[in-house]
CSV table of C-alpha atoms in Angstrom, one decimal:
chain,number,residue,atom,x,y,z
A,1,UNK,CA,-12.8,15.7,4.4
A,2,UNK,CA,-13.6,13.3,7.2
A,3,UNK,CA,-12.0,12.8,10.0
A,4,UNK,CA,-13.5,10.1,11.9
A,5,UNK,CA,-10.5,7.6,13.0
A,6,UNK,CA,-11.8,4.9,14.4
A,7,UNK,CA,-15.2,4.9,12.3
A,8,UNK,CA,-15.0,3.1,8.8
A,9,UNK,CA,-17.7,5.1,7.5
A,10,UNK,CA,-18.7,8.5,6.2
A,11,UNK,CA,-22.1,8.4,7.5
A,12,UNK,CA,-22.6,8.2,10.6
A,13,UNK,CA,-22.1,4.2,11.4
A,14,UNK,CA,-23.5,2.7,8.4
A,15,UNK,CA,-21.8,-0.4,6.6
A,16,UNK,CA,-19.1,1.1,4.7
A,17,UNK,CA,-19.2,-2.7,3.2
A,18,UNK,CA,-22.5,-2.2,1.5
A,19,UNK,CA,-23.0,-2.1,-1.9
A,20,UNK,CA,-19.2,-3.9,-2.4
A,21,UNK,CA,-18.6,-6.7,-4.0
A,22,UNK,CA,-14.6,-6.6,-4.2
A,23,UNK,CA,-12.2,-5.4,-1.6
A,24,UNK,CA,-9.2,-4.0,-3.1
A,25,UNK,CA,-5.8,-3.6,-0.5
A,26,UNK,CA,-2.5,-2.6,-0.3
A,27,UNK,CA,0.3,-4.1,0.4
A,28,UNK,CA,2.6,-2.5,2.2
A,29,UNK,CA,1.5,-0.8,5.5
A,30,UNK,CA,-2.0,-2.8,5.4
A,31,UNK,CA,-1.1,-6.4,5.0
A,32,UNK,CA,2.2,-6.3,6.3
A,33,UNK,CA,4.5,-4.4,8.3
A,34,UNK,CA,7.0,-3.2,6.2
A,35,UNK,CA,6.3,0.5,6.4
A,36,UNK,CA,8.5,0.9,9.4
A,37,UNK,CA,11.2,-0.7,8.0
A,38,UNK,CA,11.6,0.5,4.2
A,39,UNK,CA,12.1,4.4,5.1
A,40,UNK,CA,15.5,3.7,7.1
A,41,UNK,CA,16.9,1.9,4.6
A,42,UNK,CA,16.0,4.7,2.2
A,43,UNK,CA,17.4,7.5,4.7
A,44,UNK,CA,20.3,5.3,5.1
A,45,UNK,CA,20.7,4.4,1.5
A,46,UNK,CA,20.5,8.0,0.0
A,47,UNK,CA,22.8,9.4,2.3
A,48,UNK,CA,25.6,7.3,1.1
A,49,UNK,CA,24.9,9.1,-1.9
A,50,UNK,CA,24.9,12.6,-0.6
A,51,UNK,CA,21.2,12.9,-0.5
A,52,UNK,CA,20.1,13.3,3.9
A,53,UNK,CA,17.0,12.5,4.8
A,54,UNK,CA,15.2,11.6,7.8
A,55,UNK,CA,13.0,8.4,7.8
A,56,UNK,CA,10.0,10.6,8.8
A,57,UNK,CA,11.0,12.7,5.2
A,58,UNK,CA,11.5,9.4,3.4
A,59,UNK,CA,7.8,8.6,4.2
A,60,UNK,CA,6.1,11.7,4.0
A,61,UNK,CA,8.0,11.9,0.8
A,62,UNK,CA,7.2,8.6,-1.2
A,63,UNK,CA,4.8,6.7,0.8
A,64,UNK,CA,2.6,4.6,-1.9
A,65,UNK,CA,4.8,5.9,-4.4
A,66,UNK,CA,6.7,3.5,-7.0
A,67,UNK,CA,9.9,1.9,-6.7
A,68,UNK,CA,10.9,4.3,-10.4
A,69,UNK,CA,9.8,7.7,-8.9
A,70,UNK,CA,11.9,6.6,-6.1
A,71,UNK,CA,14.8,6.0,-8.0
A,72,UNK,CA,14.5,9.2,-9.9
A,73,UNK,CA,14.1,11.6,-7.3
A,74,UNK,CA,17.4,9.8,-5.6
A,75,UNK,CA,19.3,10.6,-8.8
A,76,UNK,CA,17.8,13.8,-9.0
A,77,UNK,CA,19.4,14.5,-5.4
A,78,UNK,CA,22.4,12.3,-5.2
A,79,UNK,CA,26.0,14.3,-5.2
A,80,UNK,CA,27.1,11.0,-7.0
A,81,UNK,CA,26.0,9.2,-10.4
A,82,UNK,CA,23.6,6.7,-9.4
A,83,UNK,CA,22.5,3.4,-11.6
A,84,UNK,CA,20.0,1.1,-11.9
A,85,UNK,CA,21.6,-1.0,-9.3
A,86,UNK,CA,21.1,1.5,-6.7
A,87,UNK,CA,17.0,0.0,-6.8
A,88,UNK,CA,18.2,-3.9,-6.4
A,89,UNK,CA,20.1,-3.3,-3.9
A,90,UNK,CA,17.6,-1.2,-1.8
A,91,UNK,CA,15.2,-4.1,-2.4
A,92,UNK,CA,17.4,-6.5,-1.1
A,93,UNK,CA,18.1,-4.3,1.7
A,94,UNK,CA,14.5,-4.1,2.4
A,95,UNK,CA,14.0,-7.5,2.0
A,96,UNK,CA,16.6,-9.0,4.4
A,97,UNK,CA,15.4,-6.4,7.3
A,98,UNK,CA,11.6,-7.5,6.6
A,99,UNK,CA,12.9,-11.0,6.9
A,100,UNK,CA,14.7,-10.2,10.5
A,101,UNK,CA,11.0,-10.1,11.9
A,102,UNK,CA,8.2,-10.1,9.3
A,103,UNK,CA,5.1,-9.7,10.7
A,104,UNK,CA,1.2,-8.9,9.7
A,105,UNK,CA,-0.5,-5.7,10.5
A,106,UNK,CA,-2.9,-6.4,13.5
A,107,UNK,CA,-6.5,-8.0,12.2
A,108,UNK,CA,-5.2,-9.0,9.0
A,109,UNK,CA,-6.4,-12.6,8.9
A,110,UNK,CA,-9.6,-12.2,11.0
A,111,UNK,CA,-10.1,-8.9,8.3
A,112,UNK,CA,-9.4,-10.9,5.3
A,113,UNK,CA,-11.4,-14.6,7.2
A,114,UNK,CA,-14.5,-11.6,8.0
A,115,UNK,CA,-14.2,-11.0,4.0
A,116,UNK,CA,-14.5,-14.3,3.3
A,117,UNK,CA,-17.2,-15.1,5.8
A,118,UNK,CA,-19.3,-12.7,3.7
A,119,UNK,CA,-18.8,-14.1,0.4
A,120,UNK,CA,-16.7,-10.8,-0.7
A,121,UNK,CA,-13.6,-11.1,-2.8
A,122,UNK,CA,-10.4,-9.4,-2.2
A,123,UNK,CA,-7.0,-8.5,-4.2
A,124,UNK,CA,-3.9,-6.5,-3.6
A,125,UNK,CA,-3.2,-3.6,-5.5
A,126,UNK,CA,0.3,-2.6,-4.8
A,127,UNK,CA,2.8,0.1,-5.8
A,128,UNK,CA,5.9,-2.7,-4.8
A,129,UNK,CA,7.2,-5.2,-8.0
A,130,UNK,CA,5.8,-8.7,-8.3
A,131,UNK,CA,8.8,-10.1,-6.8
A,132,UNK,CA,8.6,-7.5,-3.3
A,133,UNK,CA,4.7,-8.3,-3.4
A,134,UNK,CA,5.0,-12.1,-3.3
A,135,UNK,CA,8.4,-12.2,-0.8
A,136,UNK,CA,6.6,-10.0,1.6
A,137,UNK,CA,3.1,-12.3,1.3
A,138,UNK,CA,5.4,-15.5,1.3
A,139,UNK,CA,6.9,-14.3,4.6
A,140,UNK,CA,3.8,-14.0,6.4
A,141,UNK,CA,1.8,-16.8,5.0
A,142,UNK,CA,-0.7,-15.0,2.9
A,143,UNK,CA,0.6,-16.0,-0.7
A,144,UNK,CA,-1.6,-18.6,-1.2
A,145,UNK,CA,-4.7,-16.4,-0.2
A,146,UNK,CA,-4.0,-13.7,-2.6
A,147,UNK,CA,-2.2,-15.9,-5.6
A,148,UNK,CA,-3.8,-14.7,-8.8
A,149,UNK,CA,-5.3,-11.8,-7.5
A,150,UNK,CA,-2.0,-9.7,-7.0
A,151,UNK,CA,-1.6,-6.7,-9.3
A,152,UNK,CA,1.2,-4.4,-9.4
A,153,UNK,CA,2.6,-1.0,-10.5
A,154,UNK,CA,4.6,-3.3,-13.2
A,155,UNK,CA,1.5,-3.9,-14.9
A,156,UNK,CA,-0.1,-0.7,-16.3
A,157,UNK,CA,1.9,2.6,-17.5
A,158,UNK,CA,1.3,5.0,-14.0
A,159,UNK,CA,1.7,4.3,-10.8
A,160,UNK,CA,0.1,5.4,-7.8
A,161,UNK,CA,-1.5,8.2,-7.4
A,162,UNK,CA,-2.7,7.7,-11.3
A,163,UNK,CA,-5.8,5.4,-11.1
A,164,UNK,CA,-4.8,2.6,-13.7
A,165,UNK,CA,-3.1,0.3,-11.1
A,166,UNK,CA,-7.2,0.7,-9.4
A,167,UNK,CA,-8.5,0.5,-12.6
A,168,UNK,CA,-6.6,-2.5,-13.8
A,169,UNK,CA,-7.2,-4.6,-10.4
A,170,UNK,CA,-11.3,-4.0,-10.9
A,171,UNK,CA,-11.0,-5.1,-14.5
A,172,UNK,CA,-9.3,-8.2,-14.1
A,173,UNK,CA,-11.1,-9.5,-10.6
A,174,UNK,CA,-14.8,-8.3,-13.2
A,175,UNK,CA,-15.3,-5.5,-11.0
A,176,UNK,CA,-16.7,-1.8,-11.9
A,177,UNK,CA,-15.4,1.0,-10.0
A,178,UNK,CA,-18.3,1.0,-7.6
A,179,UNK,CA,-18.4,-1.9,-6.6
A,180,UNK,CA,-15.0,-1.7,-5.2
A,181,UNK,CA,-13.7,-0.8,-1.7
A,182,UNK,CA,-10.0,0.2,-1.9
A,183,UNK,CA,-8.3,0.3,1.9
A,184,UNK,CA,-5.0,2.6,1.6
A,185,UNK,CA,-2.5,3.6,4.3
A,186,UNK,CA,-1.1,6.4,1.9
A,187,UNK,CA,-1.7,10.1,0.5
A,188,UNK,CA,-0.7,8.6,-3.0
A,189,UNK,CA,-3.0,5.7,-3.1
A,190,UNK,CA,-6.1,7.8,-1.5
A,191,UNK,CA,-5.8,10.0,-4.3
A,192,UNK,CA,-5.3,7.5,-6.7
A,193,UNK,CA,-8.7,5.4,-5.6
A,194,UNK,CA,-10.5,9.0,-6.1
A,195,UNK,CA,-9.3,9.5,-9.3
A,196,UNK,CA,-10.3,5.7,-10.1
A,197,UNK,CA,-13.8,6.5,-8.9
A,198,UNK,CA,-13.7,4.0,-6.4
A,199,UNK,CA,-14.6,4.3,-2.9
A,200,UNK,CA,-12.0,4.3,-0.1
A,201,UNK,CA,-10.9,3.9,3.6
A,202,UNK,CA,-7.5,5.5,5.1
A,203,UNK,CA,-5.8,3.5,7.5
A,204,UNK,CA,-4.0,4.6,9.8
A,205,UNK,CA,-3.0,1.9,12.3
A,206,UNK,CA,0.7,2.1,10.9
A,207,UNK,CA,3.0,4.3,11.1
A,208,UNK,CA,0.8,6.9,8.5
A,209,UNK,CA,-0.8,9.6,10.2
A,210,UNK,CA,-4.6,10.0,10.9
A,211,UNK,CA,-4.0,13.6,8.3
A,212,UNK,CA,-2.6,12.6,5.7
A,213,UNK,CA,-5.7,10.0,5.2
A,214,UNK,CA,-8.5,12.7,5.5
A,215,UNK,CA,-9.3,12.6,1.9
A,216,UNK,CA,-10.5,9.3,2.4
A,217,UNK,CA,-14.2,9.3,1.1
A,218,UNK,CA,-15.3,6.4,3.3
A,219,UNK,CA,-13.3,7.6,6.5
A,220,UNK,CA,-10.0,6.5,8.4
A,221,UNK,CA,-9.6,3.5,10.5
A,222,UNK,CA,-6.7,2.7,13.1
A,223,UNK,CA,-8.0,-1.1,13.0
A,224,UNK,CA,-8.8,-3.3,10.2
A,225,UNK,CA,-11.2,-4.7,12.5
A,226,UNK,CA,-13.3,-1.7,12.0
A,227,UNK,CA,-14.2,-2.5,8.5
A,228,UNK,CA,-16.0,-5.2,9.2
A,229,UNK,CA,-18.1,-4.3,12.6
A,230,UNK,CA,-21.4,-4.4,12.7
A,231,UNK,CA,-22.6,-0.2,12.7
């Protein structure tokens, strides 16, 4: 366990870059900020059908989890049948209070523009749909960065934290497993970039806390900056 927040490496200050080739983020809580916003519209949403839960709960809960799990444990809950529609119409909940103020996490482009710089590719790998992933890039001006290098949930059979969303991202951008540096802000996607064999930094400079990231083999960072200091 490491527990080094502030320090994107393991060992002691050494490149935690080195060795990669492709850099492999999440959405949600990494690129942009819609971490804070998506768990009161859950607590909200699942107490109008009997389910209370705090917006703290809501995250610790399903945090990097897919939209389906979601959906399921809701039904599994609820005091009242709930459909299919329940899921469109928390994602167009979600979506209209990320468009009241959508906003990058801090560093973003001077992280992703530091990528660049060193000739290092990068993708999202996210547990959202297609459609959430490109309105929430859309809305902060980062579609056109990531276009063709977006892979979600929707495209293999398990979710986070099974590895084939990881695994699926590396084998479409030509990557193995160690060549890849995933950068997580949840439990659920640590885990699932262990299982994929790929190295991985927890970031904590949402709402996530420093703990729930200390699996992280290549240690927690509050600021994306950190990844690409010099040690």
């Amino acid at each position: 366990m490491n527990s080094g927040v502030g320090q994107a490496s393991s060992g002691g200050g050494r490149d935690v870059l080195a060795g990669v080739s492709l850099v492999v983020l999440d959405c949600d809580g990494v690129l942009v900020d819609t971490e804070r916003t998506g768990p009161a519209v859950v607590a909200a949403m699942a107490a109008e059908v009997g389910w209370h839960l705090t917006a703290g709960e809501v995250r610790e809960r399903f945090l990097g989890t897919t939209e389906s799990f979601l959906l399921s444990e809701v039904r599994a809950h609820a005091t009242v049948e709930v459909g299919q529609e329940w899921l469109a119409r928390y994602r167009t909940r979600v979506r209209d209070a990320f468009a009241a103020a959508p906003r990058t996490m801090p560093g973003v482009h001077r992280l992703l523009g530091a990528l660049e710089d060193r000739g290092l590719a990068y993708c999202v790998a996210s547990s959202g749909s297609h459609a959430r992933i490109r309105h929430s890039l859309t809305a902060v001006g980062l579609w056109e960065r990531f276009a063709g290098r977006v892979f979600s949930a929707d495209d293999v059979p398990r979710g986070k934290p099974a590895p084939d969303l990881f695994r699926y991202a590396a084998e479409r951008c030509g990557r193995g497993p160690g060549e890849c540096l995933v950068v997580e802000d949840s439990p659920a996607g640590v885990r699932a970039a262990l299982a994929a064999r790929m190295p991985v930094v927890g970031y904590c400079g949402g709402p996530t806390p420093a703990h729930w990231l200390q699996d992280a083999d290549r240690g927690v960072v509050s600021a994306l900056d950190d990844l690409v200091r010099s040690p």
